[in-house]
Short mmCIF file of C-alpha atoms in Angstrom, two decimals:
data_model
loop_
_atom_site.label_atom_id
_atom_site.label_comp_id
_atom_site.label_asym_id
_atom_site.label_seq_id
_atom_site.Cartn_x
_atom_site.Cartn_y
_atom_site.Cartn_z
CA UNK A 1 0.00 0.00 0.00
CA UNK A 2 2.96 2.49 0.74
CA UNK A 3 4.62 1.75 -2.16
CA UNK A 4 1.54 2.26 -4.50
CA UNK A 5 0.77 5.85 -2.65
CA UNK A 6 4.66 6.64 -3.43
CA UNK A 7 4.36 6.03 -7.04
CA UNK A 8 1.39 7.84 -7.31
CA UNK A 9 2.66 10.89 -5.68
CA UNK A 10 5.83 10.24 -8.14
CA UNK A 11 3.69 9.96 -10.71
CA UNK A 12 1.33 13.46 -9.97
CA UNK A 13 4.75 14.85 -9.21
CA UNK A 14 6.10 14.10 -12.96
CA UNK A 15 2.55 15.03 -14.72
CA UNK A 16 2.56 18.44 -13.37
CA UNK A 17 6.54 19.19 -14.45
CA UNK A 18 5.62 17.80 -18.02
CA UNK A 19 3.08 20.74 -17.97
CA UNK A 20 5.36 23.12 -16.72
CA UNK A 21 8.16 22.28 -19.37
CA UNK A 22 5.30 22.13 -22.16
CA UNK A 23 4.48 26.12 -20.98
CA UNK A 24 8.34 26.51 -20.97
CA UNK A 25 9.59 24.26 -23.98
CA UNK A 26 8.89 26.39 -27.73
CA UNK A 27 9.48 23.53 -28.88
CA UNK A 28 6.53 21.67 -27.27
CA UNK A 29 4.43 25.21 -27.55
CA UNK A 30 4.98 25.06 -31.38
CA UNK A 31 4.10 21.32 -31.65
CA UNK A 32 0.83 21.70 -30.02
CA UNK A 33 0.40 24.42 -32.77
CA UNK A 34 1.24 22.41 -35.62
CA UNK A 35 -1.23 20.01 -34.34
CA UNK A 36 -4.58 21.67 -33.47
CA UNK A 37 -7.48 19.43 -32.95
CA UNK A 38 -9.21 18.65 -36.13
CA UNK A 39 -12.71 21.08 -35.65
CA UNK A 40 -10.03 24.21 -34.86
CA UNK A 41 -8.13 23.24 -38.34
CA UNK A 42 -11.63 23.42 -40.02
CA UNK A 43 -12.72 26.33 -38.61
CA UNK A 44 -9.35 28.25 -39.56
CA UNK A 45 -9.52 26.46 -43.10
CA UNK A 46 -13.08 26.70 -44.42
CA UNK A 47 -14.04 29.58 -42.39
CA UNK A 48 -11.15 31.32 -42.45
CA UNK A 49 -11.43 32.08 -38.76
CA UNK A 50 -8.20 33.11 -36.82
CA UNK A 51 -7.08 31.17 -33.93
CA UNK A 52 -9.00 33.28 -31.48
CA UNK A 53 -12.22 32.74 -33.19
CA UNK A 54 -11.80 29.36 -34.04
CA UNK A 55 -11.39 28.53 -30.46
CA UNK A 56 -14.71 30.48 -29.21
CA UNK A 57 -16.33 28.59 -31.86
CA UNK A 58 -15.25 25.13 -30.86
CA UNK A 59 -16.93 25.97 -27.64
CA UNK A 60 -20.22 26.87 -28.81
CA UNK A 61 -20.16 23.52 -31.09
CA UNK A 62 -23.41 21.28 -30.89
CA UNK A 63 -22.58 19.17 -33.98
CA UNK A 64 -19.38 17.12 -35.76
CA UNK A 65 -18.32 19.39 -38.91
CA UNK A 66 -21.17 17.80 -41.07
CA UNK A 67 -23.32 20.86 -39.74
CA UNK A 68 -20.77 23.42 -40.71
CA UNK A 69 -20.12 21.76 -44.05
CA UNK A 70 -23.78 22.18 -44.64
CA UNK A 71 -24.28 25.77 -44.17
CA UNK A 72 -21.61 26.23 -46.10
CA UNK A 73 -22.64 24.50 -48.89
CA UNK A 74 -25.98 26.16 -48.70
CA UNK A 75 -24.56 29.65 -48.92
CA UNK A 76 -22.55 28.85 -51.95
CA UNK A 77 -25.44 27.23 -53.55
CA UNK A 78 -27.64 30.31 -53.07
CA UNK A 79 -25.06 32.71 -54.90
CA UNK A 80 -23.11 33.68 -51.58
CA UNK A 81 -19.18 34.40 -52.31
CA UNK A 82 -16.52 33.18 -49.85
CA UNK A 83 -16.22 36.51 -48.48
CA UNK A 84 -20.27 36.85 -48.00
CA UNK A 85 -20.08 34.16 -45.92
CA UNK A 86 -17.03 34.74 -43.65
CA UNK A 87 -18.96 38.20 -42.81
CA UNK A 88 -21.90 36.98 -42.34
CA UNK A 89 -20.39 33.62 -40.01
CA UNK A 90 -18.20 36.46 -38.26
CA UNK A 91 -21.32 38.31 -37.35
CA UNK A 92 -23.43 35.78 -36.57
CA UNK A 93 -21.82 32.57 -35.21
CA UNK A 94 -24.10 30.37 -34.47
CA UNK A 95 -25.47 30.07 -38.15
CA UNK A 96 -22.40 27.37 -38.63
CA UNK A 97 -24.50 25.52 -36.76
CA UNK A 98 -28.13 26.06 -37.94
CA UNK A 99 -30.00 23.48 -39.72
CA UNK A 100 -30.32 24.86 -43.82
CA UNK A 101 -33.24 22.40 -44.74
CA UNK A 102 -35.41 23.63 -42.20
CA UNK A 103 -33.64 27.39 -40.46
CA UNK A 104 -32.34 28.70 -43.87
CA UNK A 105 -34.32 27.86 -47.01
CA UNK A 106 -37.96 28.99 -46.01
CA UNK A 107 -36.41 32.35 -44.89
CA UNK A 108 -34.62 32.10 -48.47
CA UNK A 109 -37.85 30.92 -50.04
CA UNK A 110 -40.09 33.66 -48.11
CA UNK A 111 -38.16 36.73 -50.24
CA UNK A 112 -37.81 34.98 -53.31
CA UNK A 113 -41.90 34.80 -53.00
CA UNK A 114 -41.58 38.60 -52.67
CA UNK A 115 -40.10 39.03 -55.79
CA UNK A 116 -35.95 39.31 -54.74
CA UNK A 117 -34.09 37.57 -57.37
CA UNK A 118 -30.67 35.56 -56.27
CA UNK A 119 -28.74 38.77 -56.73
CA UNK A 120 -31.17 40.85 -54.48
CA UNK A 121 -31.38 37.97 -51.40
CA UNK A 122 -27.57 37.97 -51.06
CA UNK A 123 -28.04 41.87 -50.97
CA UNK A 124 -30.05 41.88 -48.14
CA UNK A 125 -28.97 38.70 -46.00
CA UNK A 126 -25.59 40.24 -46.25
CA UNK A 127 -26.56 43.67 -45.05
CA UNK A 128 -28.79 42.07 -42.29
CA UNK A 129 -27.68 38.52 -41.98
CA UNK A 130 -29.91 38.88 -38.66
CA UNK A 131 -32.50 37.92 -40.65
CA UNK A 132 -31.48 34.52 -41.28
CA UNK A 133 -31.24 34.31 -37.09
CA UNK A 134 -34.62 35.41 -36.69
CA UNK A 135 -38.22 33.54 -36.38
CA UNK A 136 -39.82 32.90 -39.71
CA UNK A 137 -43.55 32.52 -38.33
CA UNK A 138 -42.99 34.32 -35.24
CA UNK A 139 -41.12 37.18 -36.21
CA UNK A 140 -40.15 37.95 -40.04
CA UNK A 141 -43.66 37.01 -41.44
CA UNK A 142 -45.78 38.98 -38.84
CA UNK A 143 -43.50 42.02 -39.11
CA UNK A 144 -43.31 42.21 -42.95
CA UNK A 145 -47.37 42.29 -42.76
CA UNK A 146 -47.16 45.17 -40.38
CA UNK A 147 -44.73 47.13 -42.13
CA UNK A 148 -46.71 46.56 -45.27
CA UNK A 149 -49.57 47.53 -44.34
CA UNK A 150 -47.78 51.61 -43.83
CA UNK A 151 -45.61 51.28 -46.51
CA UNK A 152 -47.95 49.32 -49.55
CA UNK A 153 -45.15 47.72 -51.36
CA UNK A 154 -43.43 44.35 -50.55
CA UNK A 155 -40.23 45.99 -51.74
CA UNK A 156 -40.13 48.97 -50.00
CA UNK A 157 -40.40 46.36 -47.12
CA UNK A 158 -37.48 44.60 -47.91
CA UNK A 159 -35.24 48.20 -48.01
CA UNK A 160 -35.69 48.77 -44.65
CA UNK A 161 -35.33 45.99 -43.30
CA UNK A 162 -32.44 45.87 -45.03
CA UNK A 163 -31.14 48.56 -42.88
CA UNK A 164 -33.48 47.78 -39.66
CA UNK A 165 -35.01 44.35 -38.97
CA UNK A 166 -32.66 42.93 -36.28
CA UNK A 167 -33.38 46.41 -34.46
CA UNK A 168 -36.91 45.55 -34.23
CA UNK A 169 -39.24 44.08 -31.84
CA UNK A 170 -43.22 43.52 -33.07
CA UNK A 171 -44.51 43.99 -29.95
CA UNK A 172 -43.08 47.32 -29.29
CA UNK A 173 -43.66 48.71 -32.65
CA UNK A 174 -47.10 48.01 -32.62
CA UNK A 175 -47.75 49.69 -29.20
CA UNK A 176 -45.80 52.79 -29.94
CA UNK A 177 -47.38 52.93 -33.62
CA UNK A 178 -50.85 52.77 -31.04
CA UNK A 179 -49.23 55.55 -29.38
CA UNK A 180 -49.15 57.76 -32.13
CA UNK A 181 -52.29 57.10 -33.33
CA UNK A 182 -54.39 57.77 -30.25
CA UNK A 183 -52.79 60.96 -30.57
CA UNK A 184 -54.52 60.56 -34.34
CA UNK A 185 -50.61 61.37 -36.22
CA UNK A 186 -52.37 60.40 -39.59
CA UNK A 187 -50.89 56.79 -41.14
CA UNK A 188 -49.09 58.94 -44.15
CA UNK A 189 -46.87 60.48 -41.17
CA UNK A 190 -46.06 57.37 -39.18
CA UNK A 191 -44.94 55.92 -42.67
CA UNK A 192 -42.32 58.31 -43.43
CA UNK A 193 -41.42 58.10 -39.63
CA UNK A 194 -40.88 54.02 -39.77
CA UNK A 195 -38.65 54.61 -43.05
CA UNK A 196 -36.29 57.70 -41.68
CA UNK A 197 -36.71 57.42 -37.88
CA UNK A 198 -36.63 53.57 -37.28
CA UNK A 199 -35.28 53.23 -34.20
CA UNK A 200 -37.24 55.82 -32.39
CA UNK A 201 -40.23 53.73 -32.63
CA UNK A 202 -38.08 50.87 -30.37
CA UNK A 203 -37.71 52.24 -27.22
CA UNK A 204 -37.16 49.65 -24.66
CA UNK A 205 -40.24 50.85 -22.90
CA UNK A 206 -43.56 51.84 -24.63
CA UNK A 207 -44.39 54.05 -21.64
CA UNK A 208 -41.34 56.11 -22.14
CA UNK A 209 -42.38 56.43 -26.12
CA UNK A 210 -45.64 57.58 -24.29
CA UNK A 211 -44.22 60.06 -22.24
CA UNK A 212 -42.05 61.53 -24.79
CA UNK A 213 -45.02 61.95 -27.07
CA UNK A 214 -47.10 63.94 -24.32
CA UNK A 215 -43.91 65.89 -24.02
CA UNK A 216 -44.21 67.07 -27.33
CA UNK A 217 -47.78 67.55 -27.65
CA UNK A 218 -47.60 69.95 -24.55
CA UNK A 219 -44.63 71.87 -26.21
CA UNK A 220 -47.56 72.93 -28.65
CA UNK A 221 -46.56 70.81 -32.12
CA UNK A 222 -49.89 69.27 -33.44
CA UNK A 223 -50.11 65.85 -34.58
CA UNK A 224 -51.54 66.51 -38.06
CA UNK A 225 -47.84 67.66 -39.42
CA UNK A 226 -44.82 65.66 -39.63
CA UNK A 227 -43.32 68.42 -37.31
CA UNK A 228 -44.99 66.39 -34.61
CA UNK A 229 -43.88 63.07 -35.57
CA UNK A 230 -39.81 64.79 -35.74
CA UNK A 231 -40.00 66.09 -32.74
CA UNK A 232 -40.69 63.04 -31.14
CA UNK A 233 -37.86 61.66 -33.01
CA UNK A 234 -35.54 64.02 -31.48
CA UNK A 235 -36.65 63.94 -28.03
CA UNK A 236 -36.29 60.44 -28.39
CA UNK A 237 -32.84 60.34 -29.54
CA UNK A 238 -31.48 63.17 -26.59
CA UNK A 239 -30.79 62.22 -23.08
CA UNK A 240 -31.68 64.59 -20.52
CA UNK A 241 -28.43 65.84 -20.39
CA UNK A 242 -28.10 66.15 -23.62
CA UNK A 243 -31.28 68.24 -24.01
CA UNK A 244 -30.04 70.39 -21.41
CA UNK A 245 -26.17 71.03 -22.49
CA UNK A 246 -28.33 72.34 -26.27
CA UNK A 247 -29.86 74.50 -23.73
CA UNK A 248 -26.95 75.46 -22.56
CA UNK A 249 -25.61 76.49 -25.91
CA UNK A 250 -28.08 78.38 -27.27
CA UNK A 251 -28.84 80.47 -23.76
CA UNK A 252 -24.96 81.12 -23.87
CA UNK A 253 -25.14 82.56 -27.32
CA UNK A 254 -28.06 85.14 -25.68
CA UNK A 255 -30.92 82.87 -26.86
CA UNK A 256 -33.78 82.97 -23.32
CA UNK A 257 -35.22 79.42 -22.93
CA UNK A 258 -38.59 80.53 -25.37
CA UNK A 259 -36.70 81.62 -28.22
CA UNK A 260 -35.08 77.88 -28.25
CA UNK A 261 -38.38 76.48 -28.02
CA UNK A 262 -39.72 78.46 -30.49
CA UNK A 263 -36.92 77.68 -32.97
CA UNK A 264 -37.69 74.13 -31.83
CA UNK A 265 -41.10 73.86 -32.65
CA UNK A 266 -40.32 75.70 -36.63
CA UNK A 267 -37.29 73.43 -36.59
CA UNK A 268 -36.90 69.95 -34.36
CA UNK A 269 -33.43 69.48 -35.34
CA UNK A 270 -32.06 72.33 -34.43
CA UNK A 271 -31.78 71.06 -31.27
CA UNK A 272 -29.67 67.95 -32.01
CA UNK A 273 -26.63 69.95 -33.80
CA UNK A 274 -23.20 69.60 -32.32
CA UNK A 275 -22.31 72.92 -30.29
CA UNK A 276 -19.58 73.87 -32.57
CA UNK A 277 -22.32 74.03 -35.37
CA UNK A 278 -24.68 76.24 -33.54
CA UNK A 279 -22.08 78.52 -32.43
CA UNK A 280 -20.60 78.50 -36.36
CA UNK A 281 -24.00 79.57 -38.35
CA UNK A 282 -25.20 82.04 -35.47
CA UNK A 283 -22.10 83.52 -35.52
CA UNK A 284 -21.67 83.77 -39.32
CA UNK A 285 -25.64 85.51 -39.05
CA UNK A 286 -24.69 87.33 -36.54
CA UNK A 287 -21.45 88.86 -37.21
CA UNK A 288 -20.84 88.02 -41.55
CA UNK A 289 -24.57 89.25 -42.18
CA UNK A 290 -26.12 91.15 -39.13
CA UNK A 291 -29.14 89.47 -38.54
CA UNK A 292 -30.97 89.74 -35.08
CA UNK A 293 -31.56 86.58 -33.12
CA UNK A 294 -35.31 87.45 -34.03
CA UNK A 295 -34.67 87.20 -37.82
CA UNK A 296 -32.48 83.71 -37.23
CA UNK A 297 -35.94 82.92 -35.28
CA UNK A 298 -37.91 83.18 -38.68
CA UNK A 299 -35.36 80.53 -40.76
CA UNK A 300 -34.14 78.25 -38.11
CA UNK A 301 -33.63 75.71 -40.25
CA UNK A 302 -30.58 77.52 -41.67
CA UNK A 303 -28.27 76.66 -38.44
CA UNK A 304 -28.88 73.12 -40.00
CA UNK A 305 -27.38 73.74 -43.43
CA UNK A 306 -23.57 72.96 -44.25
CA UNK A 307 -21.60 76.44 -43.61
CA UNK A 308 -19.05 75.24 -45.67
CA UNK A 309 -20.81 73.95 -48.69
CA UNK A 310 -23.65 75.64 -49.20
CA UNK A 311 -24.00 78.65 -47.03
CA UNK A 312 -20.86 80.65 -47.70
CA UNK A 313 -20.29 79.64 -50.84
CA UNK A 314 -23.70 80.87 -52.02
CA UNK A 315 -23.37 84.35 -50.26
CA UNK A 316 -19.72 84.89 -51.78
CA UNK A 317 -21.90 84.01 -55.22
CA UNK A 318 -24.70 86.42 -54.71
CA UNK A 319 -22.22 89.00 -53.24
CA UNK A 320 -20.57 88.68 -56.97
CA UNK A 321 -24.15 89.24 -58.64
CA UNK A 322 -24.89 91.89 -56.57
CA UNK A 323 -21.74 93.59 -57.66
CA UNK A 324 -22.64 93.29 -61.11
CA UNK A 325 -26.38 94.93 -60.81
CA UNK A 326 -28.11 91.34 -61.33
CA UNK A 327 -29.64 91.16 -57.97
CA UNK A 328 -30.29 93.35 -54.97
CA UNK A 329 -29.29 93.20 -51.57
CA UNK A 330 -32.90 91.52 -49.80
CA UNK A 331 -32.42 89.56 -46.48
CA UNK A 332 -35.50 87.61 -46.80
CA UNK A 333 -34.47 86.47 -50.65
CA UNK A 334 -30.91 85.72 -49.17
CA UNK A 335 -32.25 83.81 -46.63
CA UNK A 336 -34.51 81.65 -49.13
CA UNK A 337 -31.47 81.19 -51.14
CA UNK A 338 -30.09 79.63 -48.85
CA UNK A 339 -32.51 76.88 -48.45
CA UNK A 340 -32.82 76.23 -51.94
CA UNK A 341 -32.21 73.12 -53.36
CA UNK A 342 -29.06 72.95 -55.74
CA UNK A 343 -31.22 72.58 -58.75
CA UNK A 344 -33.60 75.56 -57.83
CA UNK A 345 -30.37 77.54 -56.99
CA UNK A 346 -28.83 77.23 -59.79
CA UNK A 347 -32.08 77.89 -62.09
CA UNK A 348 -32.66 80.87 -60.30
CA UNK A 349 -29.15 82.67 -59.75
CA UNK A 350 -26.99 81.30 -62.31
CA UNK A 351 -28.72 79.80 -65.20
CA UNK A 352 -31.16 82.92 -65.47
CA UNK A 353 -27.81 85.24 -65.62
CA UNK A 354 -25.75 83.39 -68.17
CA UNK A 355 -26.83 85.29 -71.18
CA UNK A 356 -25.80 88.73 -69.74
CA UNK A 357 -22.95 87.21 -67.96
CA UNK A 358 -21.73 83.87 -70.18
CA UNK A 359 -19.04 83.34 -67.49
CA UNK A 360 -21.44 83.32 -64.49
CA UNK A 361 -21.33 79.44 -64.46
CA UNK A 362 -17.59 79.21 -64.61
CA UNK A 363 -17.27 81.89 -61.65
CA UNK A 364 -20.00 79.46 -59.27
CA UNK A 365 -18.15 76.32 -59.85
CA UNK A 366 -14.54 77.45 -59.29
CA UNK A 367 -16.72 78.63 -55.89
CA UNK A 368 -18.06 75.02 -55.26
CA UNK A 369 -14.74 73.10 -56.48
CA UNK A 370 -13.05 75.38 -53.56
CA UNK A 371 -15.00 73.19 -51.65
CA UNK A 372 -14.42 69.95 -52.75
CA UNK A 373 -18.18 70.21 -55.08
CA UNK A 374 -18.78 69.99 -58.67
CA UNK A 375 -21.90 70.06 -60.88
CA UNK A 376 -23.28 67.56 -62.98
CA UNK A 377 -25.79 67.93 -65.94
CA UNK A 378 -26.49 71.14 -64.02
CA UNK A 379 -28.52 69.19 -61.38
CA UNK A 380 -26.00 70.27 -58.51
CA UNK A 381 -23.63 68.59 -56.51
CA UNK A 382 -25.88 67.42 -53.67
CA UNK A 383 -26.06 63.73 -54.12
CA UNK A 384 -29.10 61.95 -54.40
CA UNK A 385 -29.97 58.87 -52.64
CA UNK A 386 -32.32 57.28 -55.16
CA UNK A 387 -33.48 53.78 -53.51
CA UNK A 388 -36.81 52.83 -53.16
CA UNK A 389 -37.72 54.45 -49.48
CA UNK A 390 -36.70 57.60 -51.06
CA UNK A 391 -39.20 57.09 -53.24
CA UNK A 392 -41.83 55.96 -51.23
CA UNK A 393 -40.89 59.27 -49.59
CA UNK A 394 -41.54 61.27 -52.64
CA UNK A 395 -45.02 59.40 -53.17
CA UNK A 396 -46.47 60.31 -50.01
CA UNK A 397 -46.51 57.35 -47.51
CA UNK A 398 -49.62 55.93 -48.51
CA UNK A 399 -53.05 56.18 -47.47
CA UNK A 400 -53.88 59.31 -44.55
#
């Protein structure tokens, strides 16, 4: 008995130096390297996973590499390139593991009932490969219905989620949509809100959504405008804090606490520029042009406009024109000028000149090119995001 509790102790003793010398030895470090276990060496192979990764995946593994091998066959199959599917495995591990026959292909049948061809499924799946993580019955289906039923058009749909779905929970989106429509914000409204203000609509709590809505009603903006439906947006989107500090900013520049409320309610974004920005375009109206906080008051939305690109290049432009005779000094007109869209600007102030003054156009793009901006097909430099919610912005957000 003595002898078989020495050797045992010898033999504990000898097991815990091999470890030590296998921490110590390179040359037993580098041999355990060389030869991984076989699931790490797949991983790093045919995922192209680094060690690191490999390693966390191991440890979520339910199933032998058949699993893996399956997925990955599916992608390919469906028109996914080897980089698609690293980004979308390195975003969302546990698809390696997910079962195509019956996780992956109704989700990739679903949208190519919609009308997505191969092209436009790999488009979206690799934009939101949430989607692929997500409920088919329980989660996609039910909120494709109730975004459809806003936005009309199966595609329109499929652009936002594109951008959105895995931000989404159904159960809070319907009971803030309730919210707004209680306070009767008409459906056209909350349409164009779900396709630019997404995430406001998913507060973690619908009773904060609530309370942020009667905030803004009692600030005086009526539901019946999209006003309303922005300003909820933005009180949404600040923090107390960060409400306050915009206060701050604007009562430092000599603004009293119902001037920024007033410029609020003409302009709800006002409120969510940077400080440097508000101090930049008061100070430019202030000091460059002379206008009284009162007039600012009238055109808030002009502290929201580029200084850079639009409004200073556009005065130096007009000052030139007024130089020549072609226009006349008029705040208000100077003002709207401002807020013009590229195309109206130049229809209005350059175009409209070029006969008397043939180098007119020459003199406003060396302005813009200063800055970076060029014209095309005299359509302006601004670009244009054409997809499909912009359009569906343009048509009016369905029924009122």
């Amino acid at each position: 008995m003595f002898h078989f509790l020495h050797y045992r102790k010898l033999l504990q003793i000898n097991i815990q130096t091999l470890q030590i010398q296998s921490l110590q030895n390179p040359f037993l470090k580098s041999h355990s390297q060389i030869n991984p276990p076989p699931f790490l060496q797949y991983l790093k192979n045919s995922c192209g996973f680094s060690p690191e990764k490999a390693l966390t995946v191991s440890k979520m593994r339910k199933r032998t590499p058949k699993s893996p091998d399956s997925v990955l066959t599916f992608f390919k199959s469906h028109g996914f390139s080897e980089a698609h599917i690293k980004s979308i495995i390195n975003r969302i591990l546990q698809l390696l593991f997910a079962i195509p026959k019956s996780s992956l292909s109704p989700k990739i049948q679903f949208f190519r009932e919609k009308g997505l061809s191969e092209s436009d499924i790999v488009g979206l799946i690799v934009s939101n490969p949430y989607i692929l993580a997500s409920s088919l019955e329980r989660r996609i289906k039910p909120l494709f219905d109730f975004i459809r039923g806003f936005l009309g058009n199966d595609r329109f749909v499929i652009e936002l989620l594109k951008r959105s779905m895995f931000r989404f929970n159904l159960q809070r989106l319907v009971s803030n949509v309730a919210v707004l429509k209680n306070c009767r914000v008409p459906n056209c409204h909350i349409s164009r809100f779900l396709v630019k203000r997404p995430i406001a609509l998913m507060m973690p709590n619908p009773c904060q959504f609530n309370d942020k809505v009667k905030m803004v009603t009692e600030m005086g903006f009526i539901p019946s405008t999209y006003m309303f439906v922005e300003a909820v947006y933005m009180t949404v989107s600040l923090s107390r804090s960060s409400w306050d500090m915009k206060f701050k900013v604007y009562r430092s520049l000599g603004w009293s606490d119902e001037e920024i409320l007033l410029a609020f309610r003409k302009h709800p974004s006002c409120i969510m520029l940077s400080e440097e920005k508000i101090r930049k375009g008061i100070d430019f109206f202030v000091k460059e042009l002379g206008w009284s906080t009162s007039y600012i008051l009238s055109y808030p939305v002009l502290l929201s406009l580029s200084m850079e690109t639009r409004v200073m290049p556009r005065y130096r432009f007009l000052q030139v024109l007024e130089s020549k005779g072609l226009i006349s000094n008029d705040t208000k007109k100077l003002a709207w000028s401002f807020n013009m869209s590229q195309k109206q600007f130049l229809e209005k102030y350059v175009m409209k000149h070029q006969a008397k003054v043939p180098e007119i156009l020459n003199v406003y793009e060396a302005m813009i090119e200063s800055k970076g901006l060029s014209i095309k097909n005299g359509e302006g430099y601004e670009k244009n995001n054409n997809n499909l919610l912009h359009e569906k912005e343009n048509e009016g957000f369905g029924k009122v």
